[in-house]
One Martini backbone bead per residue (centre of mass of N, CA, C, O) as a GRO file, in nm:
protein
  350
    1MET     BB    1  -1.288   0.406  -2.206
    2VAL     BB    2  -0.993   0.292  -2.312
    3ARG     BB    3  -0.867   0.225  -2.625
    4LYS     BB    4  -0.646   0.081  -2.809
    5ARG     BB    5  -0.645   0.295  -3.063
    6ALA     BB    6  -0.619   0.555  -2.820
    7ILE     BB    7  -0.378   0.555  -2.620
    8SER     BB    8  -0.161   0.747  -2.750
    9GLN     BB    9  -0.392   1.007  -2.699
   10ILE     BB   10  -0.381   0.979  -2.396
   11SER     BB   11  -0.350   1.131  -2.108
   12ASN     BB   12  -0.274   1.141  -1.783
   13ARG     BB   13  -0.470   1.364  -1.695
   14ALA     BB   14  -0.728   1.247  -1.810
   15LEU     BB   15  -0.727   0.999  -1.625
   16VAL     BB   16  -0.717   1.150  -1.350
   17SER     BB   17  -0.994   1.316  -1.415
   18ARG     BB   18  -1.137   1.015  -1.383
   19GLY     BB   19  -0.986   0.911  -1.104
   20GLY     BB   20  -0.745   0.714  -1.207
   21VAL     BB   21  -0.915   0.500  -1.376
   22PHE     BB   22  -0.743   0.223  -1.534
   23LEU     BB   23  -0.815  -0.033  -1.776
   24ALA     BB   24  -0.608  -0.299  -1.866
   25ALA     BB   25  -0.432  -0.570  -2.049
   26GLN     BB   26  -0.364  -0.841  -1.831
   27ARG     BB   27  -0.245  -1.162  -1.729
   28VAL     BB   28  -0.052  -1.189  -1.428
   29ARG     BB   29   0.152  -1.347  -1.225
   30VAL     BB   30   0.243  -1.241  -0.894
   31LEU     BB   31   0.433  -1.082  -0.620
   32HIS     BB   32   0.341  -1.003  -0.282
   33CYS     BB   33   0.483  -1.081   0.003
   34GLY     BB   34   0.433  -1.399  -0.093
   35VAL     BB   35   0.176  -1.329  -0.248
   36ARG     BB   36  -0.088  -1.410  -0.447
   37VAL     BB   37  -0.120  -1.245  -0.754
   38ARG     BB   38  -0.333  -1.064  -1.016
   39ARG     BB   39  -0.322  -0.893  -1.307
   40VAL     BB   40  -0.635  -0.716  -1.391
   41HIS     BB   41  -0.748  -0.643  -1.712
   42GLU     BB   42  -0.988  -0.548  -1.961
   43GLU     BB   43  -0.827  -0.423  -2.202
   44PRO     BB   44  -0.643  -0.489  -2.504
   45VAL     BB   45  -0.342  -0.404  -2.348
   46SER     BB   46  -0.013  -0.385  -2.367
   47PRO     BB   47   0.269  -0.332  -2.197
   48VAL     BB   48   0.406  -0.175  -2.432
   49GLN     BB   49   0.188   0.055  -2.436
   50LEU     BB   50   0.198   0.137  -2.134
   51ARG     BB   51   0.493   0.229  -2.062
   52PRO     BB   52   0.514   0.521  -2.212
   53LEU     BB   53   0.277   0.649  -2.046
   54PHE     BB   54   0.347   0.567  -1.722
   55SER     BB   55   0.650   0.429  -1.723
   56PRO     BB   56   1.012   0.434  -1.647
   57PHE     BB   57   0.973   0.119  -1.646
   58PRO     BB   58   1.010  -0.184  -1.691
   59TYR     BB   59   0.862  -0.473  -1.713
   60PRO     BB   60   0.821  -0.753  -1.555
   61SER     BB   61   0.886  -1.058  -1.545
   62LEU     BB   62   0.759  -1.331  -1.545
   63VAL     BB   63   0.542  -1.490  -1.292
   64ILE     BB   64   0.535  -1.778  -1.096
   65THR     BB   65   0.303  -1.937  -0.883
   66HIS     BB   66   0.324  -2.153  -0.589
   67LYS     BB   67   0.116  -2.388  -0.411
   68ASN     BB   68   0.128  -2.570  -0.147
   69PRO     BB   69  -0.039  -2.756   0.075
   70SER     BB   70   0.059  -2.567   0.323
   71GLY     BB   71   0.023  -2.245   0.182
   72SER     BB   72   0.272  -2.177   0.046
   73THR     BB   73   0.472  -1.942  -0.145
   74ARG     BB   74   0.589  -1.938  -0.474
   75LYS     BB   75   0.881  -1.802  -0.665
   76VAL     BB   76   0.904  -1.786  -1.034
   77THR     BB   77   1.091  -1.704  -1.282
   78SER     BB   78   1.131  -1.745  -1.619
   79ASP     BB   79   1.460  -1.750  -1.602
   80SER     BB   80   1.427  -1.980  -1.323
   81TYR     BB   81   1.254  -2.247  -1.355
   82GLN     BB   82   1.489  -2.462  -1.344
   83LYS     BB   83   1.525  -2.361  -1.008
   84LYS     BB   84   1.304  -2.454  -0.825
   85GLU     BB   85   1.416  -2.653  -0.632
   86LYS     BB   86   1.624  -2.477  -0.498
   87CYS     BB   87   1.427  -2.257  -0.400
   88THR     BB   88   1.267  -2.423  -0.219
   89LYS     BB   89   1.489  -2.505  -0.014
   90LYS     BB   90   1.550  -2.227   0.071
   91GLU     BB   91   1.251  -2.141   0.176
   92GLU     BB   92   1.238  -2.364   0.402
   93LYS     BB   93   1.443  -2.183   0.598
   94GLU     BB   94   1.252  -1.994   0.683
   95GLU     BB   95   1.137  -1.790   0.921
   96ILE     BB   96   0.868  -1.809   1.139
   97CYS     BB   97   0.628  -1.557   1.199
   98ALA     BB   98   0.433  -1.374   1.389
   99ALA     BB   99   0.251  -1.094   1.375
  100GLU     BB  100   0.376  -0.969   1.648
  101GLU     BB  101   0.683  -0.979   1.544
  102HIS     BB  102   0.717  -0.704   1.390
  103ARG     BB  103   0.853  -0.533   1.610
  104ASP     BB  104   1.138  -0.702   1.606
  105LYS     BB  105   1.156  -0.864   1.292
  106PHE     BB  106   1.149  -0.613   1.123
  107ASN     BB  107   1.309  -0.510   0.814
  108PRO     BB  108   1.319  -0.208   0.644
  109ASP     BB  109   1.548  -0.229   0.449
  110ALA     BB  110   1.448  -0.503   0.305
  111TYR     BB  111   1.178  -0.402   0.227
  112LEU     BB  112   1.255  -0.174   0.043
  113GLU     BB  113   1.433  -0.346  -0.151
  114SER     BB  114   1.224  -0.542  -0.236
  115PHE     BB  115   0.939  -0.336  -0.305
  116TYR     BB  116   1.076  -0.012  -0.361
  117LYS     BB  117   1.316   0.040  -0.559
  118SER     BB  118   1.109  -0.051  -0.795
  119ALA     BB  119   0.810  -0.090  -0.968
  120SER     BB  120   0.925  -0.361  -1.117
  121GLU     BB  121   0.944  -0.550  -0.823
  122ASP     BB  122   0.627  -0.474  -0.754
  123THR     BB  123   0.294  -0.512  -0.856
  124ALA     BB  124   0.132  -0.433  -0.613
  125MET     BB  125   0.260  -0.133  -0.604
  126GLN     BB  126   0.144  -0.058  -0.879
  127VAL     BB  127  -0.165  -0.099  -0.807
  128VAL     BB  128  -0.168   0.111  -0.583
  129LEU     BB  129  -0.040   0.355  -0.740
  130PHE     BB  130  -0.254   0.358  -0.967
  131PHE     BB  131  -0.531   0.359  -0.780
  132LEU     BB  132  -0.490   0.600  -0.571
  133PRO     BB  133  -0.592   0.851  -0.718
  134GLY     BB  134  -0.888   0.747  -0.742
  135ILE     BB  135  -0.939   0.763  -0.446
  136LEU     BB  136  -0.857   1.041  -0.368
  137TYR     BB  137  -1.060   1.194  -0.563
  138ARG     BB  138  -1.302   1.124  -0.326
  139LEU     BB  139  -1.189   1.348  -0.186
  140PRO     BB  140  -1.140   1.626  -0.064
  141SER     BB  141  -0.952   1.897  -0.181
  142GLU     BB  142  -0.940   1.952   0.148
  143LEU     BB  143  -0.720   1.848   0.425
  144ASP     BB  144  -0.659   1.869   0.752
  145SER     BB  145  -0.623   1.549   0.825
  146VAL     BB  146  -0.355   1.274   0.825
  147LEU     BB  147  -0.329   0.921   0.880
  148ASP     BB  148  -0.068   0.686   0.861
  149LEU     BB  149  -0.144   0.364   0.928
  150GLY     BB  150   0.101   0.159   0.920
  151ALA     BB  151   0.341   0.248   0.719
  152GLY     BB  152   0.601   0.180   0.797
  153PRO     BB  153   0.878   0.280   0.581
  154THR     BB  154   0.657   0.458   0.423
  155VAL     BB  155   0.589   0.768   0.179
  156TYR     BB  156   0.360   0.779  -0.051
  157LEU     BB  157   0.121   0.922   0.076
  158PRO     BB  158   0.230   1.195   0.117
  159ILE     BB  159   0.312   1.245  -0.161
  160ALA     BB  160   0.013   1.214  -0.288
  161LEU     BB  161  -0.086   1.458  -0.059
  162ARG     BB  162   0.074   1.736  -0.089
  163ASP     BB  163  -0.182   1.913  -0.242
  164ARG     BB  164  -0.423   1.856   0.002
  165ALA     BB  165  -0.289   1.872   0.271
  166LYS     BB  166  -0.205   2.024   0.588
  167SER     BB  167  -0.189   1.752   0.777
  168ILE     BB  168   0.063   1.494   0.856
  169TYR     BB  169   0.041   1.157   0.981
  170THR     BB  170   0.272   0.910   1.102
  171SER     BB  171   0.295   0.547   1.153
  172ASP     BB  172   0.399   0.273   1.393
  173TYR     BB  173   0.486  -0.012   1.568
  174ALA     BB  174   0.773  -0.026   1.487
  175PRO     BB  175   1.064   0.134   1.572
  176ALA     BB  176   1.226   0.101   1.296
  177ASN     BB  177   1.010   0.250   1.127
  178ARG     BB  178   1.006   0.514   1.283
  179GLU     BB  179   1.299   0.576   1.214
  180LYS     BB  180   1.259   0.597   0.913
  181LEU     BB  181   1.058   0.826   0.905
  182GLN     BB  182   1.239   1.039   1.037
  183SER     BB  183   1.462   1.031   0.831
  184TRP     BB  184   1.306   1.141   0.598
  185ILE     BB  185   1.197   1.402   0.722
  186GLU     BB  186   1.528   1.479   0.776
  187ASN     BB  187   1.694   1.406   0.520
  188ARG     BB  188   1.847   1.091   0.596
  189SER     BB  189   1.795   0.881   0.411
  190THR     BB  190   1.903   0.559   0.257
  191PHE     BB  191   1.663   0.579   0.082
  192ASN     BB  192   1.535   0.589  -0.256
  193TRP     BB  193   1.229   0.767  -0.379
  194GLU     BB  194   1.239   0.835  -0.692
  195ASN     BB  195   1.088   0.602  -0.838
  196VAL     BB  196   0.821   0.654  -0.699
  197CYS     BB  197   0.785   0.947  -0.779
  198LYS     BB  198   0.772   0.872  -1.091
  199TRP     BB  199   0.525   0.708  -1.086
  200ILE     BB  200   0.336   0.918  -0.969
  201GLY     BB  201   0.397   1.146  -1.167
  202ASN     BB  202   0.300   0.997  -1.422
  203ILE     BB  203   0.001   0.980  -1.327
  204GLU     BB  204  -0.021   1.301  -1.258
  205ALA     BB  205   0.132   1.491  -1.464
  206THR     BB  206   0.389   1.608  -1.339
  207MET     BB  207   0.676   1.839  -1.321
  208GLU     BB  208   0.789   1.751  -1.084
  209SER     BB  209   1.026   1.645  -0.887
  210PRO     BB  210   1.129   1.431  -0.654
  211GLN     BB  211   1.234   1.642  -0.459
  212GLU     BB  212   0.983   1.820  -0.464
  213MET     BB  213   0.775   1.626  -0.364
  214GLN     BB  214   0.917   1.555  -0.096
  215GLU     BB  215   0.936   1.847   0.028
  216LYS     BB  216   0.629   1.896   0.042
  217ALA     BB  217   0.574   1.651   0.231
  218ARG     BB  218   0.757   1.726   0.472
  219ARG     BB  219   0.612   1.987   0.552
  220LEU     BB  220   0.336   1.818   0.652
  221LEU     BB  221   0.495   1.667   0.878
  222LYS     BB  222   0.432   1.647   1.234
  223ALA     BB  223   0.420   1.324   1.313
  224VAL     BB  224   0.542   1.026   1.488
  225LEU     BB  225   0.361   0.738   1.572
  226GLU     BB  226   0.265   0.518   1.828
  227VAL     BB  227   0.112   0.206   1.737
  228ASP     BB  228  -0.203  -0.007   1.827
  229VAL     BB  229  -0.479  -0.167   1.694
  230HIS     BB  230  -0.525  -0.349   1.978
  231ALA     BB  231  -0.544  -0.081   2.131
  232ALA     BB  232  -0.631   0.133   2.420
  233PRO     BB  233  -0.532   0.340   2.270
  234VAL     BB  234  -0.371   0.352   1.950
  235VAL     BB  235  -0.215   0.594   2.066
  236ARG     BB  236   0.089   0.556   2.251
  237GLY     BB  237   0.275   0.778   2.103
  238VAL     BB  238   0.550   0.990   2.065
  239HIS     BB  239   0.842   0.984   1.855
  240TRP     BB  240   0.777   1.259   1.676
  241LYS     BB  241   0.791   1.623   1.652
  242VAL     BB  242   0.743   1.912   1.539
  243ASP     BB  243   0.791   2.224   1.591
  244GLY     BB  244   0.486   2.346   1.713
  245CYS     BB  245   0.264   2.134   1.677
  246GLY     BB  246   0.126   2.024   1.931
  247GLU     BB  247  -0.149   1.857   1.959
  248ILE     BB  248  -0.269   1.547   1.897
  249PRO     BB  249  -0.501   1.426   1.751
  250ARG     BB  250  -0.772   1.207   1.800
  251LYS     BB  251  -0.876   1.276   1.516
  252PHE     BB  252  -0.933   1.214   1.157
  253GLN     BB  253  -1.029   1.276   0.852
  254VAL     BB  254  -0.787   1.068   0.754
  255VAL     BB  255  -0.739   0.715   0.722
  256SER     BB  256  -0.462   0.520   0.640
  257THR     BB  257  -0.434   0.162   0.546
  258VAL     BB  258  -0.170  -0.051   0.396
  259PHE     BB  259  -0.078  -0.358   0.474
  260CYS     BB  260  -0.191  -0.403   0.794
  261LEU     BB  261  -0.444  -0.525   0.944
  262GLU     BB  262  -0.410  -0.831   0.848
  263TYR     BB  263  -0.092  -0.829   0.951
  264SER     BB  264  -0.149  -0.790   1.273
  265CYS     BB  265  -0.291  -1.083   1.236
  266GLU     BB  266  -0.469  -1.437   1.252
  267THR     BB  267  -0.765  -1.343   1.296
  268LEU     BB  268  -1.081  -1.234   1.268
  269GLN     BB  269  -1.091  -1.096   1.552
  270GLY     BB  270  -0.823  -0.933   1.506
  271TYR     BB  271  -0.934  -0.769   1.264
  272PHE     BB  272  -1.179  -0.639   1.397
  273GLN     BB  273  -0.999  -0.484   1.597
  274ALA     BB  274  -0.835  -0.323   1.395
  275VAL     BB  275  -1.070  -0.172   1.265
  276LYS     BB  276  -1.172  -0.043   1.520
  277GLY     BB  277  -0.903   0.121   1.578
  278ALA     BB  278  -0.907   0.286   1.311
  279CYS     BB  279  -1.199   0.410   1.323
  280SER     BB  280  -1.165   0.566   1.604
  281LEU     BB  281  -0.973   0.793   1.435
  282ILE     BB  282  -1.244   0.887   1.291
  283GLU     BB  283  -1.424   1.133   1.194
  284ASP     BB  284  -1.708   1.247   1.140
  285GLY     BB  285  -1.715   1.217   0.785
  286GLY     BB  286  -1.488   1.062   0.730
  287TYR     BB  287  -1.202   0.853   0.620
  288LEU     BB  288  -1.132   0.546   0.474
  289ILE     BB  289  -0.818   0.390   0.366
  290GLN     BB  290  -0.781   0.053   0.217
  291GLY     BB  291  -0.537  -0.213   0.186
  292GLY     BB  292  -0.467  -0.518   0.015
  293VAL     BB  293  -0.487  -0.892   0.050
  294LEU     BB  294  -0.633  -1.158  -0.060
  295ASP     BB  295  -0.598  -1.484   0.059
  296ALA     BB  296  -0.368  -1.441   0.281
  297THR     BB  297  -0.127  -1.613   0.520
  298THR     BB  298   0.130  -1.476   0.398
  299TYR     BB  299   0.466  -1.326   0.411
  300ASN     BB  300   0.799  -1.259   0.240
  301PHE     BB  301   1.128  -1.161   0.375
  302ASP     BB  302   1.433  -1.185   0.466
  303GLY     BB  303   1.402  -1.498   0.569
  304LYS     BB  304   1.087  -1.423   0.634
  305THR     BB  305   0.769  -1.539   0.774
  306PHE     BB  306   0.451  -1.399   0.789
  307ARG     BB  307   0.171  -1.412   0.950
  308CYS     BB  308  -0.189  -1.396   0.863
  309HIS     BB  309  -0.488  -1.293   0.776
  310CYS     BB  310  -0.746  -1.450   0.590
  311LEU     BB  311  -0.885  -1.236   0.375
  312LYS     BB  312  -1.224  -1.135   0.314
  313GLN     BB  313  -1.465  -0.939   0.173
  314ASN     BB  314  -1.674  -0.996   0.397
  315HIS     BB  315  -1.500  -0.897   0.637
  316ILE     BB  316  -1.493  -0.609   0.551
  317ILE     BB  317  -1.791  -0.529   0.550
  318GLU     BB  318  -1.853  -0.621   0.835
  319ALA     BB  319  -1.654  -0.416   0.981
  320LEU     BB  320  -1.760  -0.162   0.874
  321LYS     BB  321  -2.049  -0.186   0.983
  322LYS     BB  322  -1.958  -0.215   1.297
  323ASN     BB  323  -1.824   0.114   1.266
  324GLY     BB  324  -1.995   0.314   1.066
  325MET     BB  325  -1.940   0.240   0.779
  326ALA     BB  326  -1.936   0.236   0.453
  327SER     BB  327  -2.104  -0.026   0.212
  328ALA     BB  328  -2.213   0.191   0.002
  329ALA     BB  329  -2.212   0.397  -0.271
  330SER     BB  330  -2.427   0.606  -0.161
  331ASP     BB  331  -2.238   0.654   0.119
  332GLY     BB  332  -1.913   0.622   0.044
  333TYR     BB  333  -1.829   0.362  -0.141
  334LYS     BB  334  -1.518   0.193  -0.261
  335PHE     BB  335  -1.421  -0.096  -0.464
  336ILE     BB  336  -1.091  -0.205  -0.561
  337THR     BB  337  -1.013  -0.488  -0.776
  338HIS     BB  338  -0.715  -0.717  -0.857
  339ASP     BB  339  -0.816  -0.972  -0.735
  340ASP     BB  340  -0.617  -0.970  -0.454
  341ILE     BB  341  -0.612  -0.675  -0.488
  342PHE     BB  342  -0.700  -0.374  -0.275
  343LEU     BB  343  -0.911  -0.077  -0.268
  344LEU     BB  344  -1.060   0.159  -0.026
  345ILE     BB  345  -1.352   0.372   0.040
  346SER     BB  346  -1.483   0.512   0.357
  347LYS     BB  347  -1.750   0.654   0.513
  348LYS     BB  348  -1.840   0.813   0.803
  349LEU     BB  349  -2.112   0.786   0.975
  350LYS     BB  350  -2.334   1.002   1.171
   0.00000   0.00000   0.00000
């Protein structure tokens, strides 16, 4: 464990060599997709001490969240607390959308601007990107095939796996998100991923520029797939594929799905079906990487509130067991959580 007195002497590479898992100090309430989360670290290290070591961005201002009796979540920053009543009235006008409406009502441009423009704008993204190297560390050093299942319009996973995977496939349910993924692969994206690359690069201690990181990842992308975790088969079609790609694999060595499965449904049975669909795409001995937020009933951006399943940790364990996935450390299972935000890796047992 890194101690406060020694933090300035510890390199990023040393931390990554220990699996990328570093716990530092601070309890701050933050908001991801309209969901209450709290960054929880174990050792007394201040954000000021963390910033020079890991992040090119200033830390976000304090965010206070408030849940009213209806279960909706409010976001109030420290410099706008006096405007709480005004913000509440504005949020009440948001359109309420069912989980299945992601297909037609999800706005990828607004989503990226809201949560991925810089790491300082969404602490849940910070947590996921910070602990992702520790999860990836548990994978084999070389990966034949990886599927980013329900990637939305995001590409941070291919970037993080650019030195380990031979072939990467990305996918989503919504046509607009698949268009965004294709535009990034073809280097005509209107969204700038440089800040996210810098965040990942700082944790990896890489000397590569954001442009180099993205180009390496682009060369590994083989196809953009249309998927539906509630249908069989899950892969419904091929939106785009590189020339000479050949046949799309029926199963993959690694399936990664972050902020997807519990957001694709509103019931426990729906969640179990989504996990079943995801696990059906993993080859024997392969791995599932899953991330999300516990105890969330909605998330919001762009004037819309999307309903989702209120996920509990016991739901996760039960679903893994039902689908032949490891749920014990001795079998290849690791669960990392910072209060409401979690990442896990689970090996598919033969």
